[in-house]
Tab-separated table of N, CA and C and ligand atoms in Angstrom:
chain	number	residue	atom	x	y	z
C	24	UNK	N	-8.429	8.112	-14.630
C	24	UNK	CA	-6.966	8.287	-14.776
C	24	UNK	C	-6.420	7.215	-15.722
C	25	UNK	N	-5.081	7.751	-16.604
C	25	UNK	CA	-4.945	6.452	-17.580
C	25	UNK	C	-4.122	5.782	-16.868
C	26	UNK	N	-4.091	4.689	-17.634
C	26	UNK	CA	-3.287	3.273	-16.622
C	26	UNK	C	-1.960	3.427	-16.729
C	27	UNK	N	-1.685	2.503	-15.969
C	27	UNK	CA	0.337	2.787	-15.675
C	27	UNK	C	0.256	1.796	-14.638
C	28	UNK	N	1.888	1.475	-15.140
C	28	UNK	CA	2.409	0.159	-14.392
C	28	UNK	C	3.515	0.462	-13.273
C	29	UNK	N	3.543	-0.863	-12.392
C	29	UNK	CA	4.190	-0.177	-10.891
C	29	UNK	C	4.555	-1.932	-11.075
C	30	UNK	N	6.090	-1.671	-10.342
C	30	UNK	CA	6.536	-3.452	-9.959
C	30	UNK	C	6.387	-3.630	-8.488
C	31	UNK	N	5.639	-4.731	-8.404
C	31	UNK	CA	5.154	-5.032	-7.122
C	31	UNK	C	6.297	-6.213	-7.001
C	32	UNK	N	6.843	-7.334	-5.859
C	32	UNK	CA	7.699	-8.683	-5.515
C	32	UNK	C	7.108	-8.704	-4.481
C	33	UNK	N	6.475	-10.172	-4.998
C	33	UNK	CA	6.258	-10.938	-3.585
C	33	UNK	C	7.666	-11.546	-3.452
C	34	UNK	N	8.161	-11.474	-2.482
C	34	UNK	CA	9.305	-11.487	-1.368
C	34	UNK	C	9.214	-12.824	-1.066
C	35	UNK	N	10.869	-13.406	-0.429
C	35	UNK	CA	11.136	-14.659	-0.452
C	35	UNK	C	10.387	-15.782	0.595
C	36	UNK	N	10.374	-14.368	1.838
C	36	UNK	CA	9.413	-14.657	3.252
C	36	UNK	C	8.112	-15.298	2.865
C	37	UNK	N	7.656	-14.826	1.767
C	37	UNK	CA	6.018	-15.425	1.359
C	37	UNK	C	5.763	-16.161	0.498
C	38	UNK	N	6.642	-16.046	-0.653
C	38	UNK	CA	6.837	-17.373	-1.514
C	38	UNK	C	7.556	-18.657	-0.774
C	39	UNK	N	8.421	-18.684	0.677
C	39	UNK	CA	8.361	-19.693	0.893
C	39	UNK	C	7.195	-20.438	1.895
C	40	UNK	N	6.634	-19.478	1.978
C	40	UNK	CA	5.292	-19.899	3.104
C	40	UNK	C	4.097	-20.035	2.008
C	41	UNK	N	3.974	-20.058	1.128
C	41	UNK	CA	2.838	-20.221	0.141
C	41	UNK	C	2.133	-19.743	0.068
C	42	UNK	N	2.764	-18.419	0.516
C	42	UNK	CA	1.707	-17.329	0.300
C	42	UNK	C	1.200	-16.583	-1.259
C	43	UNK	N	2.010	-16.659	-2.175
C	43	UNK	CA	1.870	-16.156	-3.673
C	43	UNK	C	0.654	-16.110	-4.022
C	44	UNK	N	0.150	-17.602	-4.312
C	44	UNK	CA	-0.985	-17.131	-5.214
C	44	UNK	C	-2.367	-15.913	-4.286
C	45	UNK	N	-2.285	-16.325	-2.739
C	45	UNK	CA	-3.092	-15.228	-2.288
C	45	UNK	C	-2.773	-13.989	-1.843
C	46	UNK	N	-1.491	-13.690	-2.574
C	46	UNK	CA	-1.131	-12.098	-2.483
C	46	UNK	C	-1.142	-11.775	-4.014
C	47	UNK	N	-1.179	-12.696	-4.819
C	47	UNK	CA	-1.420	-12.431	-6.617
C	47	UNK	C	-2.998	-11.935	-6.632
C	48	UNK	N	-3.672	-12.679	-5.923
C	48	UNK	CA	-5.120	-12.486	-6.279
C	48	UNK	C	-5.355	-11.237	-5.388
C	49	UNK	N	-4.798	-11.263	-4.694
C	49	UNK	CA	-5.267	-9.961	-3.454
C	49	UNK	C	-5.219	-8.501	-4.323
C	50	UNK	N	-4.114	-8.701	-5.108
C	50	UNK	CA	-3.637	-7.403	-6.114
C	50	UNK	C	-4.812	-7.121	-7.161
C	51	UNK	N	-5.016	-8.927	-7.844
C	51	UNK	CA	-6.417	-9.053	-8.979
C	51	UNK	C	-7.446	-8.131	-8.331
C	52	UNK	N	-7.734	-8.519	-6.969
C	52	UNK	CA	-8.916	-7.623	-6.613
C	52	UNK	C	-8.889	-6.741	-6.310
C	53	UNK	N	-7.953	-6.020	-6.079
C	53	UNK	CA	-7.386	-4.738	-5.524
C	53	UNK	C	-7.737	-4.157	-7.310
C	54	UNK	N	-7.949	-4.978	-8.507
C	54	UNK	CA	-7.848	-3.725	-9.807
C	54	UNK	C	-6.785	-3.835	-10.550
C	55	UNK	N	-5.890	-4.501	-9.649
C	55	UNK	CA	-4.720	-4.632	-11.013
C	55	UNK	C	-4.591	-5.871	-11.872
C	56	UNK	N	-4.515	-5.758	-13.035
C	56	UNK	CA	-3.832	-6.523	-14.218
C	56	UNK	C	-2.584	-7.326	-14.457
C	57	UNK	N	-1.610	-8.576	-14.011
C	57	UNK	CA	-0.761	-9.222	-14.252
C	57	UNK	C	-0.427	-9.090	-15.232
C	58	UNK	N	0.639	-7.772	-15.877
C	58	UNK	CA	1.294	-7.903	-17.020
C	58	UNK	C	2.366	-8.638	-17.847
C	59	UNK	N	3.312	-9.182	-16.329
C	59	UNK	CA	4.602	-9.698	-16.223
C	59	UNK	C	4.749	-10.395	-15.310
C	60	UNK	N	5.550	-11.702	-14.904
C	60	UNK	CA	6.055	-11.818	-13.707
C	60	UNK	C	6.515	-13.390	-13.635
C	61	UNK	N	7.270	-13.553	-13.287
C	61	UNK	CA	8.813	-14.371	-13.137
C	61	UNK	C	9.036	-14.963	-11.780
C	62	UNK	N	9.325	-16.001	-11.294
C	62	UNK	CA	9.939	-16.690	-10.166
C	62	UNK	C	11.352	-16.437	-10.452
C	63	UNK	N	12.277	-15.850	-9.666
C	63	UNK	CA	13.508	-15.687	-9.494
C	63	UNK	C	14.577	-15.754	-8.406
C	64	UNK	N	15.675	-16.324	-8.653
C	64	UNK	CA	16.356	-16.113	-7.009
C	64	UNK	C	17.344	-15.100	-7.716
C	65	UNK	N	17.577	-14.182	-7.025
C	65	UNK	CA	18.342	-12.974	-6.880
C	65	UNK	C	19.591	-13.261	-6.379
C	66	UNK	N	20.458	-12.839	-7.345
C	66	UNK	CA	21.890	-13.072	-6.436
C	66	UNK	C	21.774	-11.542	-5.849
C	67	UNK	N	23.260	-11.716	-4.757
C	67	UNK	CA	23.421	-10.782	-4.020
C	67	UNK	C	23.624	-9.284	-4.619
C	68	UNK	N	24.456	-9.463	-5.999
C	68	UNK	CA	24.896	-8.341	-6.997
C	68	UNK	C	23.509	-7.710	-7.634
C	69	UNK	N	22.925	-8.333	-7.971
C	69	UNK	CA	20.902	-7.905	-8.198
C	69	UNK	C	20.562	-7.260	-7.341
C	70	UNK	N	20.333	-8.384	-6.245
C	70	UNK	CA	19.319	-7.420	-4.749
C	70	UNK	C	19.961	-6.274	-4.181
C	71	UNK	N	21.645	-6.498	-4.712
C	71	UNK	CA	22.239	-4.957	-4.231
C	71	UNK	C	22.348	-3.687	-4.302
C	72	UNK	N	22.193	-4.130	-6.352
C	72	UNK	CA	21.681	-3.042	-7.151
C	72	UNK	C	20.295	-2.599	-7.064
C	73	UNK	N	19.709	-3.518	-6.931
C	73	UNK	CA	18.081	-3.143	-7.244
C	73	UNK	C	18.246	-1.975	-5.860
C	74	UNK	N	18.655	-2.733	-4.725
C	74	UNK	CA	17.994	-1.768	-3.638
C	74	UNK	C	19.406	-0.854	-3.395
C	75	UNK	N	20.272	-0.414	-4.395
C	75	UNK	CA	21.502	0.460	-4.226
C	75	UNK	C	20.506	1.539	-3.733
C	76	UNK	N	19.288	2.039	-3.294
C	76	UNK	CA	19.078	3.831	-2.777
C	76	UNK	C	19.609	3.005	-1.245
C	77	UNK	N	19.531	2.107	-0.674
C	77	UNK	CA	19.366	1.976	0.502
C	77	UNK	C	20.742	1.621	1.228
C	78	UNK	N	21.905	1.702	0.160
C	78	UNK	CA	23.426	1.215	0.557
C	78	UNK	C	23.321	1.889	1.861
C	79	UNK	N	23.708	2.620	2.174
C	79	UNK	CA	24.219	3.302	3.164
C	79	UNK	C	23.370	3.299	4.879
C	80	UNK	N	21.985	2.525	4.510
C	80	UNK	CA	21.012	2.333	5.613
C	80	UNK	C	21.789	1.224	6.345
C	81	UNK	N	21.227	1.132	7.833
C	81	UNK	CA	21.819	-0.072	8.431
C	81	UNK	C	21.306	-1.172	8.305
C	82	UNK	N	20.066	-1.678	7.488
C	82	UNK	CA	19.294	-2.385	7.443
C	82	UNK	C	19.586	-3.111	6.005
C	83	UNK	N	20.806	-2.810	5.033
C	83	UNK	CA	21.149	-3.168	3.871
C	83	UNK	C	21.686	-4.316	3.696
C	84	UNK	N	22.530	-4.889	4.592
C	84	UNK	CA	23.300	-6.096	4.622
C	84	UNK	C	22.242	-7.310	4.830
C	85	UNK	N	21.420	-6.901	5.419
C	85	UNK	CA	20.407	-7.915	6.082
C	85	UNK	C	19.074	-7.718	5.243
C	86	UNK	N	19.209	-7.128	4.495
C	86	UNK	CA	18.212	-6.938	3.167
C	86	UNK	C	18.082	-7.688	2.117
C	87	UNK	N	19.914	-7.402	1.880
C	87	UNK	CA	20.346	-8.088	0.259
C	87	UNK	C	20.486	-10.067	0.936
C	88	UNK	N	21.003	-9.623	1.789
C	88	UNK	CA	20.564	-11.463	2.401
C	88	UNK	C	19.181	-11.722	2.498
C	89	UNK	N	18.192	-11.372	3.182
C	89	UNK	CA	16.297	-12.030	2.888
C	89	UNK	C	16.264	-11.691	1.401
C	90	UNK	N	16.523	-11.282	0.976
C	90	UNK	CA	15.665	-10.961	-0.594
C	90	UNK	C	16.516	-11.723	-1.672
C	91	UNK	N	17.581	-12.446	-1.491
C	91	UNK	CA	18.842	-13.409	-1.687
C	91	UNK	C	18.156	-15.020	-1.321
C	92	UNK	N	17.855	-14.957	-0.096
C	92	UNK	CA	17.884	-16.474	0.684
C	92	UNK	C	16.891	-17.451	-0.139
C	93	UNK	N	15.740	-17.024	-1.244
C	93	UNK	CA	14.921	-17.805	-1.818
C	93	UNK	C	14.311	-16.921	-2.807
C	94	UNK	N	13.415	-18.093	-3.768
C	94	UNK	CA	13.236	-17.372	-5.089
C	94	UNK	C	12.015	-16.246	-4.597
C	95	UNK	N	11.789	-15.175	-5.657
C	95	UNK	CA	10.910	-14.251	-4.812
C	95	UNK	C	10.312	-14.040	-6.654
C	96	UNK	N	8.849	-13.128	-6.806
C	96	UNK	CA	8.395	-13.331	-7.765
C	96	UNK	C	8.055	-11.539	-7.925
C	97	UNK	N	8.878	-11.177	-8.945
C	97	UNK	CA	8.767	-9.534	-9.535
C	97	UNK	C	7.591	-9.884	-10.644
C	98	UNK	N	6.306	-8.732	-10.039
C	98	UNK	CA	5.171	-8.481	-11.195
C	98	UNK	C	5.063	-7.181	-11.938
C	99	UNK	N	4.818	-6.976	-12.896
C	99	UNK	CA	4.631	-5.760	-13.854
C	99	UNK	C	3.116	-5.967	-13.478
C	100	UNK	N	2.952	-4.751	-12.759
C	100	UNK	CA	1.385	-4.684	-12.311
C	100	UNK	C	0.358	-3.148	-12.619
C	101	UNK	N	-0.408	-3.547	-13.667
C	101	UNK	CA	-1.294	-2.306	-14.543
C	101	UNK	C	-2.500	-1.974	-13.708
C	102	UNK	N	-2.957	-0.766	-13.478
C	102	UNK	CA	-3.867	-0.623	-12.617
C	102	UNK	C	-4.202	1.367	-12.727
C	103	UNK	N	-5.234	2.191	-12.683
C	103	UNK	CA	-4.781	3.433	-12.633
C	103	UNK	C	-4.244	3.619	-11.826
C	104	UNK	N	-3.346	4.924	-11.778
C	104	UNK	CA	-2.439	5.716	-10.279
C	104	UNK	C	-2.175	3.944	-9.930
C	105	UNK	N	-1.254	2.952	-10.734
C	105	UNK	CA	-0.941	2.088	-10.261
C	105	UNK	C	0.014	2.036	-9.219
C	106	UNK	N	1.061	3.378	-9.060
C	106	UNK	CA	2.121	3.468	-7.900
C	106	UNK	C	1.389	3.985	-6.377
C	107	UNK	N	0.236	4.874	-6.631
C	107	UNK	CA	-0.302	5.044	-5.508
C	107	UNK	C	-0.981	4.365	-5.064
C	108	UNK	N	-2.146	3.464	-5.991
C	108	UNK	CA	-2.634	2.391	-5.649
C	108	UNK	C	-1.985	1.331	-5.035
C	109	UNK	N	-1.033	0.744	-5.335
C	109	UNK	CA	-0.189	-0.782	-4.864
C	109	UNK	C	0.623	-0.061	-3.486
C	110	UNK	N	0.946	1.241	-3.324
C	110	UNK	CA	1.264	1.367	-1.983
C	110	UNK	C	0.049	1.521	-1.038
C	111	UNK	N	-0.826	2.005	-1.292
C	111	UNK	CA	-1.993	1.944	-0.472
C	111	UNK	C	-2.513	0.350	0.164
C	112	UNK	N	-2.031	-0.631	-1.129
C	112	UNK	CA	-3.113	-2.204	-1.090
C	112	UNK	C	-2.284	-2.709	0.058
C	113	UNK	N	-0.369	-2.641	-0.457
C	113	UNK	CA	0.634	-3.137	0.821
C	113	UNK	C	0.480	-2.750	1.991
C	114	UNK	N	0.031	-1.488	2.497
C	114	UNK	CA	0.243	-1.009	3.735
C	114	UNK	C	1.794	-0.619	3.971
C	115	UNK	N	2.172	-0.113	5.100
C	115	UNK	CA	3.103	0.013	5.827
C	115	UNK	C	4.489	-0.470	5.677
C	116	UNK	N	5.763	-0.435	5.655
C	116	UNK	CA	6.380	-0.966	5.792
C	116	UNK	C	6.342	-2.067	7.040
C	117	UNK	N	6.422	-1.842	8.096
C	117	UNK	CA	6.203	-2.570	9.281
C	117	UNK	C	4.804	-2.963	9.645
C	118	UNK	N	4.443	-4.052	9.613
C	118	UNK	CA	3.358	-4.769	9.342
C	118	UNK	C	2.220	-4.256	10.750
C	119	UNK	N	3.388	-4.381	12.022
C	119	UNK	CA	2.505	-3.836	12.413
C	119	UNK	C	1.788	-1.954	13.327
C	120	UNK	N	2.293	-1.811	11.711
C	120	UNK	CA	1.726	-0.419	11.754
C	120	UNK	C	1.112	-0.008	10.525
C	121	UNK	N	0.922	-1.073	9.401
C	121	UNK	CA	0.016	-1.597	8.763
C	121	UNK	C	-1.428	-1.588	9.135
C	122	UNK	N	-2.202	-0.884	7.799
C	122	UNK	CA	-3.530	-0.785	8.086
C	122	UNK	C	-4.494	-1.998	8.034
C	123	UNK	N	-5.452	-2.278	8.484
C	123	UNK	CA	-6.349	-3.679	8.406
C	123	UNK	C	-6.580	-4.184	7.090
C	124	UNK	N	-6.401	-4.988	6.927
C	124	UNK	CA	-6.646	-5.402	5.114
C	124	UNK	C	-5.568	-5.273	4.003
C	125	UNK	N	-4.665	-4.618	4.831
C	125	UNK	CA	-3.701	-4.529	3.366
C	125	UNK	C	-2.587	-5.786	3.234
C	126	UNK	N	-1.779	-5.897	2.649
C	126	UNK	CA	-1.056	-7.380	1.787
C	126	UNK	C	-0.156	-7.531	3.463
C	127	UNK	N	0.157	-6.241	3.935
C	127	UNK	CA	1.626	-6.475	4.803
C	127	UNK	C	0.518	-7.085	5.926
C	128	UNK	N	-0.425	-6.028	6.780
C	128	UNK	CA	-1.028	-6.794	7.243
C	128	UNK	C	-1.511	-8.167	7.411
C	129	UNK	N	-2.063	-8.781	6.428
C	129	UNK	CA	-2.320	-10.152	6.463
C	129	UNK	C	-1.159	-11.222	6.389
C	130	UNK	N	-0.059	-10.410	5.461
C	130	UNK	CA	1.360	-11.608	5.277
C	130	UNK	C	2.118	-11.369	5.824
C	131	UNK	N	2.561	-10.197	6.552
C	131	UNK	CA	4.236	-9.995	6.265
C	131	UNK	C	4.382	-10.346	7.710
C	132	UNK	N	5.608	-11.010	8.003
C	132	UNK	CA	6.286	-11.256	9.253
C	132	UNK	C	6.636	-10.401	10.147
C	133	UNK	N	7.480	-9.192	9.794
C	133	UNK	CA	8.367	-8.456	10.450
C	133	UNK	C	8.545	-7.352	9.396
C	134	UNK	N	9.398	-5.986	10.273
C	134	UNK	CA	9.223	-4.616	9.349
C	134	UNK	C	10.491	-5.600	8.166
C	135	UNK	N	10.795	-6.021	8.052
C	135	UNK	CA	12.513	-6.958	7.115
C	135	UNK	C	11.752	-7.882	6.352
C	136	UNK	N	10.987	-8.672	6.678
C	136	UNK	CA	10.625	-9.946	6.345
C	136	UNK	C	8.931	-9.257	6.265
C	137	UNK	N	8.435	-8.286	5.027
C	137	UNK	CA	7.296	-8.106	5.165
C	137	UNK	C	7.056	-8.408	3.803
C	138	UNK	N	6.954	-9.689	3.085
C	138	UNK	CA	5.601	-10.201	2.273
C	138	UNK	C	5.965	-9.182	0.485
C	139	UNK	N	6.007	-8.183	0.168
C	139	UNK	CA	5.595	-7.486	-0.532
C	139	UNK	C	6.718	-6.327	-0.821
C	140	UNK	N	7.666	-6.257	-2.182
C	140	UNK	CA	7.844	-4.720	-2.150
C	140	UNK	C	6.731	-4.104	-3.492
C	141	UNK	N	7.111	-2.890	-3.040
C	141	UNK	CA	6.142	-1.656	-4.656
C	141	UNK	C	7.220	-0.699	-4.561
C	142	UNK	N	6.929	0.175	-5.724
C	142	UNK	CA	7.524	1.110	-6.492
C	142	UNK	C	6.895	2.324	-5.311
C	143	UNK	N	8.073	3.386	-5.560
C	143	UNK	CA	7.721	4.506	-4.485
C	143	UNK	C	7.681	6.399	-5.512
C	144	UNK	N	7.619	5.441	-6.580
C	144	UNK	CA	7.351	6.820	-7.553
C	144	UNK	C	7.086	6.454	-8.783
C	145	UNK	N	6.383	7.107	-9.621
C	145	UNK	CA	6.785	6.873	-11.514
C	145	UNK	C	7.963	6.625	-11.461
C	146	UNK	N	8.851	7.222	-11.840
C	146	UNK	CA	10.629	7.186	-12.042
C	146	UNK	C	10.860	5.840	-11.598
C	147	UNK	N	10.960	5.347	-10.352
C	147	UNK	CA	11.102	4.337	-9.514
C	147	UNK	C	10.878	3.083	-10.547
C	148	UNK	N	9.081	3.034	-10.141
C	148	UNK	CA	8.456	2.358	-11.076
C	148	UNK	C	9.068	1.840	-12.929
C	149	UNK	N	9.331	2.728	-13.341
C	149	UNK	CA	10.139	2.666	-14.900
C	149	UNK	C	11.192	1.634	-14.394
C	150	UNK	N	11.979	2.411	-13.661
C	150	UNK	CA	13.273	1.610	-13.993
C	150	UNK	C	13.564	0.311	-13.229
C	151	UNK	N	12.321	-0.131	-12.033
C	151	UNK	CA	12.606	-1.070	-11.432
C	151	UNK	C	11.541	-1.886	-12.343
C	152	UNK	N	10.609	-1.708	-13.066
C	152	UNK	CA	10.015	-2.655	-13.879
C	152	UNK	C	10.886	-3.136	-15.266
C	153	UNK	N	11.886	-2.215	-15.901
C	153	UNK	CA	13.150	-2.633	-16.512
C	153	UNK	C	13.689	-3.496	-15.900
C	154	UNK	N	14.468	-3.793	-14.874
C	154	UNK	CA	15.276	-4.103	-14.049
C	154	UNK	C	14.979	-5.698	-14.321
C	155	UNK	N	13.564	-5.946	-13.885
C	155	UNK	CA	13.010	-6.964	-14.504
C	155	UNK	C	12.955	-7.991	-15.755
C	156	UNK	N	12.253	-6.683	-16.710
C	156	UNK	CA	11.336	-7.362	-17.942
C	156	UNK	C	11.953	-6.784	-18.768
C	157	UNK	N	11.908	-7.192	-20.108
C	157	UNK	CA	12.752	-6.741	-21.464
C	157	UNK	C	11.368	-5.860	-21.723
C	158	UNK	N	11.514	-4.960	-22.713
C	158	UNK	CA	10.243	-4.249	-23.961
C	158	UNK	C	9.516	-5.487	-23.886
C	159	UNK	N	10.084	-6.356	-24.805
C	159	UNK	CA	9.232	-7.288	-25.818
C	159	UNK	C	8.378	-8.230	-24.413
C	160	UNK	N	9.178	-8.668	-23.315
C	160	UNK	CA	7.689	-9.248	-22.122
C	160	UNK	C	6.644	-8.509	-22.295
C	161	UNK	N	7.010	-6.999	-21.813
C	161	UNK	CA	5.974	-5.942	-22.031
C	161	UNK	C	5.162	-5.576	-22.887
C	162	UNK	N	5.264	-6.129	-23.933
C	162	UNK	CA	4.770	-5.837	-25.106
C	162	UNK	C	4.008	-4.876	-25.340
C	163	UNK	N	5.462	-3.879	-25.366
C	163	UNK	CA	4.741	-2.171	-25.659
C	163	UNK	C	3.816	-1.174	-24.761
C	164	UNK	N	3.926	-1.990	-23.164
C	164	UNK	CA	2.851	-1.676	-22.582
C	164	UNK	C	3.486	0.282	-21.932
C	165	UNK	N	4.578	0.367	-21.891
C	165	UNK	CA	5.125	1.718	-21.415
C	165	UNK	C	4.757	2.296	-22.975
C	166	UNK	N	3.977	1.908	-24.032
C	166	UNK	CA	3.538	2.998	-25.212
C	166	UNK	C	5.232	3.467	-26.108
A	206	UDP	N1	13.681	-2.562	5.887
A	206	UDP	C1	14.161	-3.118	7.069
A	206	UDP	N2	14.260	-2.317	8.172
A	206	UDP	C2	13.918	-0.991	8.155
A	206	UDP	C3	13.456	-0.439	6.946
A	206	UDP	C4	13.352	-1.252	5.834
A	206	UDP	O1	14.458	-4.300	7.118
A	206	UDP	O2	14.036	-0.327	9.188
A	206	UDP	C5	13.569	-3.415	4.692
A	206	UDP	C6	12.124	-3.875	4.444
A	206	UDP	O3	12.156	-5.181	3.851
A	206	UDP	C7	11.654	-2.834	3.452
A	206	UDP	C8	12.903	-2.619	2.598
A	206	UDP	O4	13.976	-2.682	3.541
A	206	UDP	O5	10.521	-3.281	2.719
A	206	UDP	C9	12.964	-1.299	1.853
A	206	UDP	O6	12.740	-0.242	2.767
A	206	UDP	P1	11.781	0.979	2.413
A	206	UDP	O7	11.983	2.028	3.445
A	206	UDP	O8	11.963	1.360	0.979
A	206	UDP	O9	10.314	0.341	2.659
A	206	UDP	P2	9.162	-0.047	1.624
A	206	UDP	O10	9.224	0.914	0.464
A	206	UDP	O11	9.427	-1.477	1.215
A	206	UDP	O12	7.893	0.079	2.416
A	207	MG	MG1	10.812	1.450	-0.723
Protein backbone atom coordinates (compact mmCIF):
# COMPACT_ATOMS: atom_id res chain seq x y z
CA UNK A 1 0.00 0.00 0.00
CA UNK A 2 1.45 3.55 -0.76
CA UNK A 3 2.37 5.63 2.18
CA UNK A 4 0.31 8.38 3.76
CA UNK A 5 0.46 10.46 6.67
CA UNK A 6 -1.84 10.51 9.87
CA UNK A 7 -1.22 13.20 12.94
CA UNK A 8 -0.62 11.38 15.91
CA UNK A 9 -0.15 14.07 19.77
CA UNK A 10 1.36 12.84 22.43
CA UNK A 11 -0.91 14.57 24.95
CA UNK A 12 -0.07 16.81 27.87
CA UNK A 13 -0.80 13.76 30.49
CA UNK A 14 2.45 12.07 28.97
CA UNK A 15 4.67 14.70 28.05
CA UNK A 16 4.40 15.73 31.57
CA UNK A 17 5.23 12.30 32.95
CA UNK A 18 8.13 11.69 30.47
CA UNK A 19 6.63 9.66 28.66
CA UNK A 20 7.49 11.12 24.88
CA UNK A 21 10.43 9.80 23.84
CA UNK A 22 8.92 6.09 24.64
CA UNK A 23 5.72 6.68 22.88
CA UNK A 24 7.97 8.38 19.82
CA UNK A 25 9.88 5.20 19.56
CA UNK A 26 6.90 2.93 20.19
CA UNK A 27 5.40 4.53 16.81
CA UNK A 28 9.37 4.09 15.17
CA UNK A 29 8.66 0.48 15.76
CA UNK A 30 5.29 0.23 15.08
CA UNK A 31 6.75 1.37 11.06
CA UNK A 32 6.23 4.81 11.15
CA UNK A 33 8.52 7.62 9.94
CA UNK A 34 8.77 11.13 12.02
CA UNK A 35 7.96 13.57 9.38
CA UNK A 36 7.06 16.59 11.59
CA UNK A 37 6.64 17.44 15.06
CA UNK A 38 6.69 20.37 17.47
CA UNK A 39 6.38 20.82 21.37
CA UNK A 40 3.42 23.11 21.82
CA UNK A 41 1.05 24.52 24.44
CA UNK A 42 -2.31 24.98 22.93
CA UNK A 43 -4.37 27.74 23.87
CA UNK A 44 -7.92 27.12 24.58
CA UNK A 45 -9.11 28.78 21.00
CA UNK A 46 -6.70 25.86 19.20
CA UNK A 47 -7.73 22.86 21.35
CA UNK A 48 -11.30 24.17 20.69
CA UNK A 49 -11.04 24.30 17.16
CA UNK A 50 -8.96 21.41 16.61
CA UNK A 51 -11.50 19.27 18.56
CA UNK A 52 -14.73 21.62 17.28
CA UNK A 53 -16.44 17.79 15.98
CA UNK A 54 -16.76 17.24 19.71
CA UNK A 55 -18.46 20.84 20.83
CA UNK A 56 -21.54 19.60 21.70
CA UNK A 57 -20.21 16.23 23.72
CA UNK A 58 -20.21 16.51 27.50
CA UNK A 59 -16.75 15.69 27.76
CA UNK A 60 -15.61 19.07 25.74
CA UNK A 61 -15.04 21.55 28.43
CA UNK A 62 -12.83 19.18 30.24
CA UNK A 63 -11.02 18.30 27.04
CA UNK A 64 -10.06 21.75 25.80
CA UNK A 65 -8.76 22.19 29.56
CA UNK A 66 -6.25 18.66 29.64
CA UNK A 67 -5.10 19.29 26.19
CA UNK A 68 -4.61 23.26 27.31
CA UNK A 69 -2.98 22.52 30.88
CA UNK A 70 0.70 21.65 29.30
CA UNK A 71 2.79 21.55 26.23
CA UNK A 72 1.72 18.40 24.19
CA UNK A 73 3.77 17.29 20.96
CA UNK A 74 1.67 17.02 17.32
CA UNK A 75 3.64 14.41 14.84
CA UNK A 76 3.20 14.17 11.03
CA UNK A 77 3.51 10.43 11.09
CA UNK A 78 4.30 8.35 7.50
CA UNK A 79 3.64 4.78 7.58
CA UNK A 80 1.28 2.59 4.96
CA UNK A 81 -2.67 2.67 5.75
CA UNK A 82 -0.93 5.19 8.20
CA UNK A 83 -4.64 6.19 9.66
CA UNK A 84 -5.50 2.58 10.19
CA UNK A 85 -2.29 1.66 11.35
CA UNK A 86 -1.73 4.47 14.27
CA UNK A 87 -5.34 3.63 15.42
CA UNK A 88 -4.65 0.07 15.75
CA UNK A 89 -0.82 0.90 17.63
CA UNK A 90 -3.07 3.48 20.25
CA UNK A 91 -5.67 1.12 21.16
CA UNK A 92 -8.89 2.20 22.59
CA UNK A 93 -9.97 5.26 23.66
CA UNK A 94 -10.30 4.15 27.32
CA UNK A 95 -7.22 2.57 28.28
CA UNK A 96 -8.80 0.18 29.98
CA UNK A 97 -10.49 -1.39 27.26
CA UNK A 98 -7.38 -1.07 25.39
CA UNK A 99 -5.72 -3.98 23.84
CA UNK A 100 -2.28 -5.41 25.43
CA UNK A 101 0.58 -3.60 23.87
CA UNK A 102 -0.86 -0.71 22.42
CA UNK A 103 0.43 3.18 23.33
CA UNK A 104 -3.03 3.74 25.53
CA UNK A 105 -2.45 0.60 27.22
CA UNK A 106 0.98 1.07 28.47
CA UNK A 107 0.53 5.15 28.99
CA UNK A 108 -2.62 6.51 29.21
CA UNK A 109 -4.19 7.33 32.61
CA UNK A 110 -7.84 7.52 32.15
CA UNK A 111 -10.53 7.34 29.08
CA UNK A 112 -9.67 11.87 29.27
CA UNK A 113 -6.18 11.72 30.21
CA UNK A 114 -5.13 8.84 27.66
CA UNK A 115 -1.43 9.46 26.44
CA UNK A 116 -2.09 9.72 22.60
CA UNK A 117 -4.55 11.30 19.99
CA UNK A 118 -4.66 9.90 15.91
CA UNK A 119 -6.55 10.86 13.01
CA UNK A 120 -9.96 8.93 12.53
CA UNK A 121 -10.02 9.15 8.67
CA UNK A 122 -7.97 10.41 5.47
CA UNK A 123 -10.05 13.70 5.45
CA UNK A 124 -9.43 13.99 9.23
CA UNK A 125 -5.88 13.20 8.82
CA UNK A 126 -5.30 16.16 5.91
CA UNK A 127 -6.67 18.72 7.74
CA UNK A 128 -5.56 18.00 11.26
CA UNK A 129 -1.93 17.51 9.93
CA UNK A 130 -2.47 21.24 8.34
CA UNK A 131 -3.69 22.44 11.48
CA UNK A 132 -0.23 21.79 12.53
CA UNK A 133 2.51 22.06 9.84
CA UNK A 134 2.88 24.56 6.94
CA UNK A 135 3.60 22.70 3.10
CA UNK A 136 7.14 23.76 3.35
CA UNK A 137 7.71 21.57 7.19
CA UNK A 138 6.27 18.93 4.99
CA UNK A 139 8.23 19.25 2.35
CA UNK A 140 5.90 18.16 -0.32
CA UNK A 141 5.20 15.08 1.48
CA UNK A 142 1.03 15.23 0.67
CA UNK A 143 2.70 15.13 -3.31
N1 LIG B 1 -12.87 11.81 25.81
C1 LIG B 1 -13.26 11.88 27.14
N2 LIG B 1 -14.38 11.19 27.52
C2 LIG B 1 -15.12 10.45 26.65
C3 LIG B 1 -14.72 10.40 25.30
C4 LIG B 1 -13.59 11.09 24.92
O1 LIG B 1 -12.61 12.53 27.94
O2 LIG B 1 -16.12 9.85 27.07
C5 LIG B 1 -11.66 12.55 25.38
C6 LIG B 1 -10.44 11.63 25.25
O3 LIG B 1 -9.27 12.38 25.59
C7 LIG B 1 -10.47 11.30 23.77
C8 LIG B 1 -10.92 12.63 23.17
O4 LIG B 1 -11.89 13.12 24.10
O5 LIG B 1 -9.21 10.85 23.30
C9 LIG B 1 -11.56 12.54 21.79
O6 LIG B 1 -12.59 11.58 21.82
P1 LIG B 1 -12.77 10.51 20.66
O7 LIG B 1 -14.09 9.84 20.85
O8 LIG B 1 -12.50 11.15 19.34
O9 LIG B 1 -11.63 9.42 21.02
P2 LIG B 1 -10.27 9.06 20.27
O10 LIG B 1 -10.46 9.28 18.80
O11 LIG B 1 -9.21 9.97 20.87
O12 LIG B 1 -10.02 7.62 20.62
MG1 LIG C 1 -11.17 10.92 17.78
Amino acid sequence: MALSLTLGIVKPDAVATGKTGKIVAHLQDAGFALRAARLVRLTPAEAGAFYAVHRERPFYADLVSFMTSGPCLPMALERSDAVGALRQVIGATDPAEAAPGTVRKLYAESKGRNAIHASDSDENARREVAFFFTESELAGLWG
